[in-house]
mmCIF file of C-alpha atoms in Angstrom:
data_model
loop_
_atom_site.group_PDB
_atom_site.id
_atom_site.type_symbol
_atom_site.label_atom_id
_atom_site.label_comp_id
_atom_site.label_asym_id
_atom_site.label_seq_id
_atom_site.Cartn_x
_atom_site.Cartn_y
_atom_site.Cartn_z
ATOM 1 C CA MET G 92 36.887 150.582 84.336
ATOM 2 C CA PHE G 93 35.932 146.946 84.867
ATOM 3 C CA LYS G 94 39.088 145.825 83.105
ATOM 4 C CA ASN G 95 41.242 148.103 85.326
ATOM 5 C CA LYS G 96 39.585 146.700 88.460
ATOM 6 C CA LYS G 97 40.121 143.143 87.283
ATOM 7 C CA LEU G 98 43.766 143.905 86.469
ATOM 8 C CA THR G 99 44.233 145.444 89.909
ATOM 9 C CA LEU G 100 42.819 142.325 91.590
ATOM 10 C CA ILE G 101 45.097 140.084 89.543
ATOM 11 C CA LEU G 102 48.154 142.166 90.427
ATOM 12 C CA ALA G 103 47.195 142.156 94.116
ATOM 13 C CA ALA G 104 46.809 138.374 94.039
ATOM 14 C CA LEU G 105 50.186 137.989 92.398
ATOM 15 C CA VAL G 106 51.799 140.205 95.061
ATOM 16 C CA ILE G 107 50.201 138.110 97.841
ATOM 17 C CA ILE G 108 51.373 134.875 96.198
ATOM 18 C CA LEU G 109 54.883 136.304 95.816
ATOM 19 C CA VAL G 110 55.016 137.376 99.481
ATOM 20 C CA ILE G 111 53.849 133.923 100.605
ATOM 21 C CA ALA G 112 56.374 132.210 98.335
ATOM 22 C CA VAL G 113 59.249 134.329 99.653
ATOM 23 C CA SER G 114 58.180 133.702 103.249
ATOM 24 C CA VAL G 115 58.005 129.948 102.678
ATOM 25 C CA TRP G 116 61.381 130.002 100.909
ATOM 26 C CA LEU G 117 62.979 131.897 103.771
ATOM 27 C CA PHE G 118 61.472 129.580 106.362
ATOM 28 C CA VAL G 119 62.319 126.365 104.556
ATOM 29 C CA GLY G 120 65.693 127.650 103.457
ATOM 30 C CA ASN G 121 66.702 128.589 106.978
ATOM 31 C CA LYS G 122 65.395 125.293 108.258
ATOM 32 C CA LYS G 123 67.152 123.375 105.524
ATOM 33 C CA ASP G 124 70.652 124.720 105.853
ATOM 34 C CA SER G 125 72.109 127.081 108.432
ATOM 35 C CA THR G 126 75.474 127.251 110.156
ATOM 36 C CA SER G 127 76.512 128.986 113.355
ATOM 37 C CA GLU G 128 79.425 128.895 115.757
ATOM 38 C CA THR G 129 79.342 128.579 119.541
ATOM 39 C CA PRO G 130 81.480 130.806 121.805
ATOM 40 C CA ASN G 131 83.728 127.785 122.512
ATOM 41 C CA GLY G 132 84.469 127.193 118.845
ATOM 42 C CA ALA G 133 82.105 124.394 117.793
ATOM 43 C CA THR G 134 80.249 124.659 114.478
ATOM 44 C CA VAL G 135 76.522 123.902 114.548
ATOM 45 C CA THR G 136 74.885 122.969 111.252
ATOM 46 C CA LYS G 137 71.191 122.444 110.572
ATOM 47 C CA GLU G 138 70.265 120.651 107.368
ATOM 48 C CA GLY G 139 66.513 120.197 107.238
ATOM 49 C CA ASP G 140 65.581 118.299 110.384
ATOM 50 C CA THR G 141 69.170 117.191 111.020
ATOM 51 C CA THR G 142 71.435 118.935 113.538
ATOM 52 C CA SER G 143 75.151 118.339 113.791
ATOM 53 C CA MET G 144 77.973 119.815 115.839
ATOM 54 C CA SER G 145 81.641 119.608 114.919
ATOM 55 C CA GLN G 146 84.830 120.836 116.523
ATOM 56 C CA THR G 147 88.556 120.582 115.852
ATOM 57 C CA PHE G 148 91.219 120.238 118.542
ATOM 58 C CA TYR G 149 94.992 119.892 118.470
ATOM 59 C CA ILE G 150 95.759 117.059 120.905
ATOM 60 C CA TYR G 151 98.080 114.032 120.799
ATOM 61 C CA ASP G 152 100.350 116.106 118.522
ATOM 62 C CA THR G 153 97.718 115.802 115.810
ATOM 63 C CA VAL G 154 94.532 117.415 114.528
ATOM 64 C CA VAL G 155 91.441 115.831 116.076
ATOM 65 C CA ASN G 156 88.066 116.266 114.360
ATOM 66 C CA ILE G 157 84.815 115.331 116.095
ATOM 67 C CA LYS G 158 81.440 115.563 114.340
ATOM 68 C CA VAL G 159 78.286 114.477 116.143
ATOM 69 C CA TYR G 160 74.711 114.300 114.827
ATOM 70 C CA GLY G 161 71.622 114.600 117.024
ATOM 71 C CA ASP G 162 69.110 117.115 118.344
ATOM 72 C CA THR G 163 70.529 116.834 121.866
ATOM 73 C CA VAL G 164 74.213 117.404 121.043
ATOM 74 C CA ALA G 165 75.544 120.456 122.872
ATOM 75 C CA GLN G 166 78.752 122.384 123.476
ATOM 76 C CA LYS G 167 79.081 120.671 126.852
ATOM 77 C CA ASN G 168 79.606 117.382 124.967
ATOM 78 C CA MET G 169 82.481 118.853 122.971
ATOM 79 C CA ASP G 170 83.953 120.405 126.125
ATOM 80 C CA HIS G 171 83.779 117.058 127.890
ATOM 81 C CA ILE G 172 85.469 115.308 124.949
ATOM 82 C CA GLN G 173 88.226 117.930 124.897
ATOM 83 C CA HIS G 174 88.876 117.504 128.626
ATOM 84 C CA MET G 175 88.930 113.699 128.232
ATOM 85 C CA LEU G 176 91.465 113.875 125.407
ATOM 86 C CA GLU G 177 93.657 116.417 127.188
ATOM 87 C CA ARG G 178 93.651 114.296 130.350
ATOM 88 C CA MET G 179 94.609 111.116 128.515
ATOM 89 C CA ASP G 180 97.223 112.940 126.455
ATOM 90 C CA LYS G 181 98.904 114.050 129.676
ATOM 91 C CA GLU G 182 98.506 110.754 131.537
ATOM 92 C CA PHE G 183 99.845 108.606 128.692
ATOM 93 C CA SER G 184 102.678 110.867 127.527
ATOM 94 C CA ARG G 185 106.261 109.757 128.079
ATOM 95 C CA THR G 186 107.462 113.384 127.746
ATOM 96 C CA LYS G 187 104.975 115.465 129.780
ATOM 97 C CA GLU G 188 106.558 115.825 133.222
ATOM 98 C CA ASP G 189 103.237 116.005 135.076
ATOM 99 C CA GLY G 190 101.963 112.821 133.448
ATOM 100 C CA GLU G 191 101.635 109.378 135.006
ATOM 101 C CA LEU G 192 103.586 107.500 132.340
ATOM 102 C CA TYR G 193 106.448 109.971 132.722
ATOM 103 C CA ALA G 194 106.496 109.192 136.453
ATOM 104 C CA VAL G 195 106.537 105.428 135.774
ATOM 105 C CA ASN G 196 109.460 105.830 133.368
ATOM 106 C CA LYS G 197 111.390 108.068 135.759
ATOM 107 C CA ALA G 198 111.050 105.427 138.488
ATOM 108 C CA ALA G 199 112.161 102.575 136.189
ATOM 109 C CA GLY G 200 114.250 100.006 138.059
ATOM 110 C CA LYS G 201 113.524 101.707 141.379
ATOM 111 C CA GLU G 202 109.930 101.643 142.535
ATOM 112 C CA ALA G 203 106.312 101.089 141.569
ATOM 113 C CA VAL G 204 104.137 104.110 140.799
ATOM 114 C CA VAL G 205 100.454 104.456 141.656
ATOM 115 C CA VAL G 206 98.432 105.348 138.562
ATOM 116 C CA SER G 207 94.832 106.090 137.621
ATOM 117 C CA ASP G 208 92.415 103.406 136.451
ATOM 118 C CA GLU G 209 92.781 104.705 132.890
ATOM 119 C CA THR G 210 96.566 104.493 132.844
ATOM 120 C CA LEU G 211 96.489 101.067 134.489
ATOM 121 C CA ASP G 212 94.020 99.891 131.854
ATOM 122 C CA ILE G 213 96.001 101.081 128.829
ATOM 123 C CA VAL G 214 99.242 99.591 130.185
ATOM 124 C CA LYS G 215 97.485 96.267 130.843
ATOM 125 C CA GLN G 216 96.038 96.246 127.330
ATOM 126 C CA SER G 217 99.381 97.116 125.746
ATOM 127 C CA VAL G 218 101.059 94.195 127.531
ATOM 128 C CA LYS G 219 98.217 91.900 126.428
ATOM 129 C CA TYR G 220 98.763 92.861 122.784
ATOM 130 C CA ALA G 221 102.510 92.330 123.206
ATOM 131 C CA GLU G 222 101.885 88.819 124.500
ATOM 132 C CA GLU G 223 99.465 88.014 121.668
ATOM 133 C CA MET G 224 101.868 89.282 118.978
ATOM 134 C CA ASP G 225 104.972 87.762 120.573
ATOM 135 C CA GLY G 226 106.595 91.134 121.203
ATOM 136 C CA LEU G 227 106.236 92.603 117.694
ATOM 137 C CA PHE G 228 104.046 95.178 119.359
ATOM 138 C CA ASP G 229 105.907 96.154 122.523
ATOM 139 C CA PRO G 230 104.998 99.077 124.807
ATOM 140 C CA THR G 231 108.592 99.229 126.123
ATOM 141 C CA ILE G 232 109.833 100.373 122.679
ATOM 142 C CA GLY G 233 110.506 103.838 124.197
ATOM 143 C CA PRO G 234 114.344 103.680 124.262
ATOM 144 C CA LEU G 235 114.408 103.032 120.507
ATOM 145 C CA VAL G 236 111.799 105.723 119.831
ATOM 146 C CA ASP G 237 113.879 108.279 121.749
ATOM 147 C CA LEU G 238 117.108 107.162 120.087
ATOM 148 C CA TRP G 239 115.843 107.438 116.501
ATOM 149 C CA ASN G 240 113.634 110.468 117.305
ATOM 150 C CA ILE G 241 111.943 110.189 113.904
ATOM 151 C CA GLY G 242 109.476 112.983 113.320
ATOM 152 C CA SER G 243 110.952 115.092 116.110
ATOM 153 C CA GLY G 244 114.326 116.050 114.676
ATOM 154 C CA GLY G 245 116.013 112.690 114.064
ATOM 155 C CA ASP G 246 117.627 112.727 110.628
ATOM 156 C CA HIS G 247 120.364 110.073 110.670
ATOM 157 C CA VAL G 248 120.921 106.428 111.555
ATOM 158 C CA PRO G 249 122.185 106.091 115.146
ATOM 159 C CA PRO G 250 125.402 104.178 115.937
ATOM 160 C CA GLN G 251 124.929 100.406 116.168
ATOM 161 C CA ALA G 252 126.191 100.356 119.754
ATOM 162 C CA ASP G 253 123.444 102.773 120.772
ATOM 163 C CA ILE G 254 120.827 100.701 118.951
ATOM 164 C CA ASP G 255 122.009 97.542 120.745
ATOM 165 C CA LYS G 256 121.852 99.279 124.116
ATOM 166 C CA ALA G 257 118.299 100.509 123.458
ATOM 167 C CA LYS G 258 117.229 97.018 122.300
ATOM 168 C CA SER G 259 118.499 95.500 125.553
ATOM 169 C CA LEU G 260 115.961 97.594 127.475
ATOM 170 C CA ILE G 261 112.956 96.424 125.445
ATOM 171 C CA ASN G 262 110.951 93.596 126.983
ATOM 172 C CA TYR G 263 107.242 93.782 127.774
ATOM 173 C CA LYS G 264 107.737 90.946 130.304
ATOM 174 C CA ASP G 265 109.592 93.435 132.498
ATOM 175 C CA VAL G 266 106.432 95.517 133.019
ATOM 176 C CA ILE G 267 105.177 94.702 136.509
ATOM 177 C CA ILE G 268 101.495 95.485 137.083
ATOM 178 C CA ASP G 269 99.835 95.237 140.499
ATOM 179 C CA GLU G 270 96.099 95.573 139.916
ATOM 180 C CA ALA G 271 95.214 95.520 143.620
ATOM 181 C CA ALA G 272 97.621 98.330 144.453
ATOM 182 C CA LYS G 273 97.022 100.058 141.078
ATOM 183 C CA THR G 274 100.742 100.367 140.426
ATOM 184 C CA VAL G 275 103.054 99.963 137.446
ATOM 185 C CA LYS G 276 106.775 99.281 137.712
ATOM 186 C CA LEU G 277 109.501 98.810 135.113
ATOM 187 C CA ALA G 278 112.030 96.202 136.173
ATOM 188 C CA LYS G 279 115.163 97.842 134.697
ATOM 189 C CA GLU G 280 116.509 101.347 134.981
ATOM 190 C CA GLY G 281 116.426 103.051 131.599
ATOM 191 C CA MET G 282 113.268 101.275 130.406
ATOM 192 C CA ILE G 283 110.665 103.559 128.814
ATOM 193 C CA LEU G 284 106.987 102.803 128.316
ATOM 194 C CA ASP G 285 105.610 104.354 125.128
ATOM 195 C CA MET G 286 101.875 104.317 124.355
ATOM 196 C CA GLY G 287 102.346 105.773 120.868
ATOM 197 C CA GLY G 288 101.260 102.514 119.250
ATOM 198 C CA ILE G 289 97.970 102.323 121.120
ATOM 199 C CA GLY G 290 97.170 105.735 122.607
ATOM 200 C CA LYS G 291 95.104 107.266 119.788
ATOM 201 C CA GLY G 292 92.985 104.163 119.400
ATOM 202 C CA TYR G 293 92.373 103.940 123.133
ATOM 203 C CA ALA G 294 91.373 107.616 123.272
ATOM 204 C CA ALA G 295 89.052 107.233 120.275
ATOM 205 C CA ASP G 296 87.297 104.316 121.991
ATOM 206 C CA ARG G 297 86.773 106.361 125.153
ATOM 207 C CA VAL G 298 85.214 109.197 123.117
ATOM 208 C CA ALA G 299 82.906 106.701 121.391
ATOM 209 C CA ASP G 300 81.907 105.195 124.765
ATOM 210 C CA TYR G 301 81.095 108.663 126.104
ATOM 211 C CA LEU G 302 78.945 109.624 123.110
ATOM 212 C CA LYS G 303 76.981 106.369 123.241
ATOM 213 C CA ALA G 304 76.383 106.886 126.972
ATOM 214 C CA GLN G 305 74.957 110.322 126.117
ATOM 215 C CA GLY G 306 72.545 108.786 123.606
ATOM 216 C CA LEU G 307 74.506 110.176 120.651
ATOM 217 C CA ASP G 308 74.939 107.259 118.269
ATOM 218 C CA SER G 309 75.770 108.961 114.963
ATOM 219 C CA ALA G 310 79.246 110.494 114.869
ATOM 220 C CA MET G 311 82.615 110.634 113.168
ATOM 221 C CA ILE G 312 85.667 110.555 115.468
ATOM 222 C CA ASN G 313 88.903 111.278 113.618
ATOM 223 C CA LEU G 314 92.248 111.370 115.416
ATOM 224 C CA GLY G 315 94.676 112.674 112.838
ATOM 225 C CA GLY G 316 93.419 110.497 110.000
ATOM 226 C CA SER G 317 95.141 107.421 111.436
ATOM 227 C CA SER G 318 92.414 106.393 113.908
ATOM 228 C CA ILE G 319 88.861 106.921 112.642
ATOM 229 C CA ILE G 320 85.667 105.679 114.283
ATOM 230 C CA ALA G 321 82.399 105.804 112.361
ATOM 231 C CA LEU G 322 79.721 105.591 115.041
ATOM 232 C CA GLY G 323 76.431 104.221 113.736
ATOM 233 C CA ASN G 324 75.242 105.476 110.347
ATOM 234 C CA LYS G 325 74.576 108.946 108.995
ATOM 235 C CA PRO G 326 71.240 110.401 110.171
ATOM 236 C CA ASN G 327 69.596 109.439 106.849
ATOM 237 C CA GLY G 328 70.623 105.819 107.393
ATOM 238 C CA ALA G 329 73.412 105.862 104.820
ATOM 239 C CA GLN G 330 76.815 104.403 105.603
ATOM 240 C CA TRP G 331 79.847 106.591 106.075
ATOM 241 C CA ASN G 332 82.013 106.858 102.970
ATOM 242 C CA ILE G 333 85.669 107.041 104.020
ATOM 243 C CA GLY G 334 88.574 108.123 101.819
ATOM 244 C CA LEU G 335 91.615 105.848 102.055
ATOM 245 C CA GLN G 336 95.030 107.466 102.317
ATOM 246 C CA ASP G 337 97.426 107.202 99.372
ATOM 247 C CA PRO G 338 100.768 106.260 101.018
ATOM 248 C CA ASP G 339 102.731 108.069 98.306
ATOM 249 C CA GLN G 340 100.943 111.384 98.701
ATOM 250 C CA SER G 341 100.369 114.040 101.340
ATOM 251 C CA ARG G 342 97.772 113.492 104.044
ATOM 252 C CA GLY G 343 94.257 113.740 102.592
ATOM 253 C CA THR G 344 95.071 112.347 99.127
ATOM 254 C CA GLN G 345 93.071 109.176 98.597
ATOM 255 C CA LEU G 346 93.564 106.018 96.565
ATOM 256 C CA GLY G 347 89.995 104.843 97.038
ATOM 257 C CA THR G 348 86.999 104.711 99.348
ATOM 258 C CA ILE G 349 85.146 102.287 101.586
ATOM 259 C CA LYS G 350 81.727 102.435 103.256
ATOM 260 C CA ILE G 351 81.492 101.558 106.940
ATOM 261 C CA THR G 352 79.028 101.404 109.847
ATOM 262 C CA ASN G 353 80.037 101.095 113.503
ATOM 263 C CA GLU G 354 83.565 100.358 112.447
ATOM 264 C CA VAL G 355 87.111 101.602 112.944
ATOM 265 C CA ILE G 356 89.765 102.358 110.349
ATOM 266 C CA ASP G 357 93.354 102.561 111.544
ATOM 267 C CA ALA G 358 96.327 103.009 109.232
ATOM 268 C CA SER G 359 100.084 102.800 109.725
ATOM 269 C CA GLY G 360 102.517 103.637 106.977
ATOM 270 C CA VAL G 361 105.997 104.693 106.016
ATOM 271 C CA TYR G 362 104.671 108.040 104.744
ATOM 272 C CA GLU G 363 103.813 109.526 108.136
ATOM 273 C CA ARG G 364 107.193 110.287 109.747
ATOM 274 C CA PHE G 365 110.533 109.489 108.127
ATOM 275 C CA PHE G 366 113.897 110.743 106.913
ATOM 276 C CA MET G 367 116.037 109.721 103.933
ATOM 277 C CA GLN G 368 119.678 108.630 104.206
ATOM 278 C CA ASP G 369 121.723 107.181 101.330
ATOM 279 C CA GLY G 370 118.537 106.594 99.355
ATOM 280 C CA VAL G 371 116.862 104.613 102.147
ATOM 281 C CA ARG G 372 113.633 105.704 103.841
ATOM 282 C CA TYR G 373 113.864 105.362 107.629
ATOM 283 C CA HIS G 374 110.334 105.616 109.028
ATOM 284 C CA HIS G 375 108.805 105.586 112.499
ATOM 285 C CA ILE G 376 107.620 101.942 112.612
ATOM 286 C CA LEU G 377 110.504 100.428 114.555
ATOM 287 C CA ASP G 378 111.107 96.692 114.764
ATOM 288 C CA PRO G 379 112.117 95.681 118.328
ATOM 289 C CA ARG G 380 113.871 92.583 116.903
ATOM 290 C CA THR G 381 116.367 94.571 114.822
ATOM 291 C CA GLY G 382 116.266 98.018 116.383
ATOM 292 C CA PHE G 383 115.700 99.494 112.921
ATOM 293 C CA PRO G 384 112.637 100.725 111.024
ATOM 294 C CA SER G 385 111.003 97.804 109.251
ATOM 295 C CA GLN G 386 112.151 97.178 105.677
ATOM 296 C CA ASN G 387 109.753 94.456 104.538
ATOM 297 C CA GLY G 388 108.397 95.850 101.277
ATOM 298 C CA LEU G 389 105.279 97.403 102.801
ATOM 299 C CA LYS G 390 104.158 100.998 102.395
ATOM 300 C CA SER G 391 101.134 100.813 104.655
ATOM 301 C CA VAL G 392 98.682 98.615 106.529
ATOM 302 C CA THR G 393 95.058 99.583 107.114
ATOM 303 C CA ILE G 394 93.109 97.715 109.792
ATOM 304 C CA MET G 395 89.318 97.626 110.077
ATOM 305 C CA SER G 396 87.906 96.502 113.392
ATOM 306 C CA PRO G 397 84.982 97.074 115.776
ATOM 307 C CA ASN G 398 87.480 98.414 118.332
ATOM 308 C CA ALA G 399 89.963 101.283 117.827
ATOM 309 C CA THR G 400 92.383 100.097 120.518
ATOM 310 C CA ASP G 401 92.677 96.709 118.823
ATOM 311 C CA ALA G 402 93.081 98.327 115.425
ATOM 312 C CA ASP G 403 95.803 100.702 116.621
ATOM 313 C CA ALA G 404 97.927 97.978 118.188
ATOM 314 C CA LEU G 405 97.356 95.569 115.295
ATOM 315 C CA SER G 406 98.323 98.133 112.669
ATOM 316 C CA THR G 407 101.809 98.275 114.202
ATOM 317 C CA GLY G 408 102.313 94.596 114.999
ATOM 318 C CA VAL G 409 100.869 93.302 111.727
ATOM 319 C CA PHE G 410 102.946 95.790 109.720
ATOM 320 C CA LEU G 411 106.059 94.227 111.235
ATOM 321 C CA MET G 412 104.796 90.723 110.421
ATOM 322 C CA GLY G 413 104.655 91.592 106.729
ATOM 323 C CA GLU G 414 101.916 90.967 104.184
ATOM 324 C CA GLU G 415 101.737 87.156 104.094
ATOM 325 C CA ALA G 416 102.154 86.451 107.813
ATOM 326 C CA GLY G 417 99.992 89.463 108.685
ATOM 327 C CA ILE G 418 96.997 88.274 106.655
ATOM 328 C CA LYS G 419 97.339 84.754 108.094
ATOM 329 C CA TYR G 420 97.456 86.161 111.639
ATOM 330 C CA LEU G 421 94.408 88.410 111.167
ATOM 331 C CA GLU G 422 92.264 85.736 109.545
ATOM 332 C CA ALA G 423 92.956 83.411 112.494
ATOM 333 C CA LEU G 424 91.680 85.936 115.053
ATOM 334 C CA PRO G 425 88.303 85.210 116.675
ATOM 335 C CA GLU G 426 87.297 88.874 116.249
ATOM 336 C CA ASN G 427 86.003 90.252 112.947
ATOM 337 C CA VAL G 428 89.131 92.130 111.869
ATOM 338 C CA GLU G 429 89.917 92.940 108.246
ATOM 339 C CA ALA G 430 92.886 94.648 106.615
ATOM 340 C CA PHE G 431 94.632 95.530 103.404
ATOM 341 C CA PHE G 432 98.361 95.866 102.799
ATOM 342 C CA ILE G 433 100.020 98.083 100.180
ATOM 343 C CA THR G 434 103.433 96.957 98.963
ATOM 344 C CA ASP G 435 106.275 98.968 97.439
ATOM 345 C CA ASP G 436 105.141 97.959 93.921
ATOM 346 C CA ASN G 437 101.648 99.458 94.544
ATOM 347 C CA LYS G 438 99.918 96.098 94.865
ATOM 348 C CA ILE G 439 97.106 95.680 97.378
ATOM 349 C CA TYR G 440 96.752 92.466 99.378
ATOM 350 C CA ALA G 441 93.456 92.232 101.269
ATOM 351 C CA THR G 442 91.875 89.863 103.743
ATOM 352 C CA SER G 443 88.956 87.872 102.360
ATOM 353 C CA GLY G 444 86.205 89.961 103.962
ATOM 354 C CA ILE G 445 87.292 93.351 102.705
ATOM 355 C CA ARG G 446 88.349 93.041 99.078
ATOM 356 C CA GLN G 447 84.874 93.550 97.599
ATOM 357 C CA ARG G 448 84.256 96.580 99.803
ATOM 358 C CA LEU G 449 87.273 98.541 98.591
ATOM 359 C CA GLN G 450 86.555 100.944 95.737
ATOM 360 C CA LEU G 451 89.831 101.972 94.118
ATOM 361 C CA THR G 452 89.859 105.362 92.395
ATOM 362 C CA ASP G 453 93.570 105.639 91.611
ATOM 363 C CA PRO G 454 94.725 103.414 88.707
ATOM 364 C CA THR G 455 98.244 103.413 90.169
ATOM 365 C CA TYR G 456 97.067 100.715 92.589
ATOM 366 C CA SER G 457 95.655 97.272 91.832
ATOM 367 C CA PHE G 458 94.710 94.123 93.727
ATOM 368 C CA ALA G 459 97.268 91.339 93.847
ATOM 369 C CA ASN G 460 95.080 88.680 95.482
#
């Protein structure tokens, strides 16, 4: 009888311990990792004491991914970001008929158009970059972009006469900005402003500014894989580990990785939009000097900078400079800007401050300098 009573007490104790263990496991487990979705489509994840919210949008003709860490992040932040991006996409588009840039282009050679502070700012910055890069980056590249139409149906080389006509309309010095009146005017009829070389970077910077103003200083802002801002560090203090696009493979295939904090990665390459004719790849990075896509032996250029607008503009202009002149130009800048260039023979040329940070994972590629 005593043995049975003792056995019963032991069994009861084991049951109590088991119940407590299951309760603790459920509590800690739920606290450690849980995922839910808001009515507006954001995903909320809790990992231990860390909360994050992420959402995907299709804006700027690309997939935009925003992921923000912090206990105070809310759906209203994602909604605000979406509205910001949609507004800028409309304002800066050369094809959306209710946009400000469309109105400026329509009035080319005729009259000045009043624009918002945002549109005035991006046009001013684009002209500044054009001046600094001696027209290799040029916001009036629109006539050539429309003529080639690469990525939007263009599949053949245009007639030389048409290329020459489009080239004659390209000149950033013919952009007339009146800051007091908040107007923009194009001097010649037929000119077309195109913010494609700067728009994603500018938008990414505005999103980063908004998040920092909201006290949210740990985030990943990814506009289509070509403009990426890593805001702060991860919540555990670790750096962000970013995969680097392989220019010979589909989007998302990486050739290596790099760790960054409060930094921007912006890439331009021949793999993004192109067509083939007579064995030649005609891509979307157009050279205003020749009227043709650049053929300088480069597959891609990746810029790393504290500022996404700078990185976006530089990735175009420096690509057209080529590897040797591009590295020389970047290393002479007062800002801390780094880059690496990938050539047609799969060699990587890097600026002095970035080489040791690149971790190559694909043996197809190797450093040349």
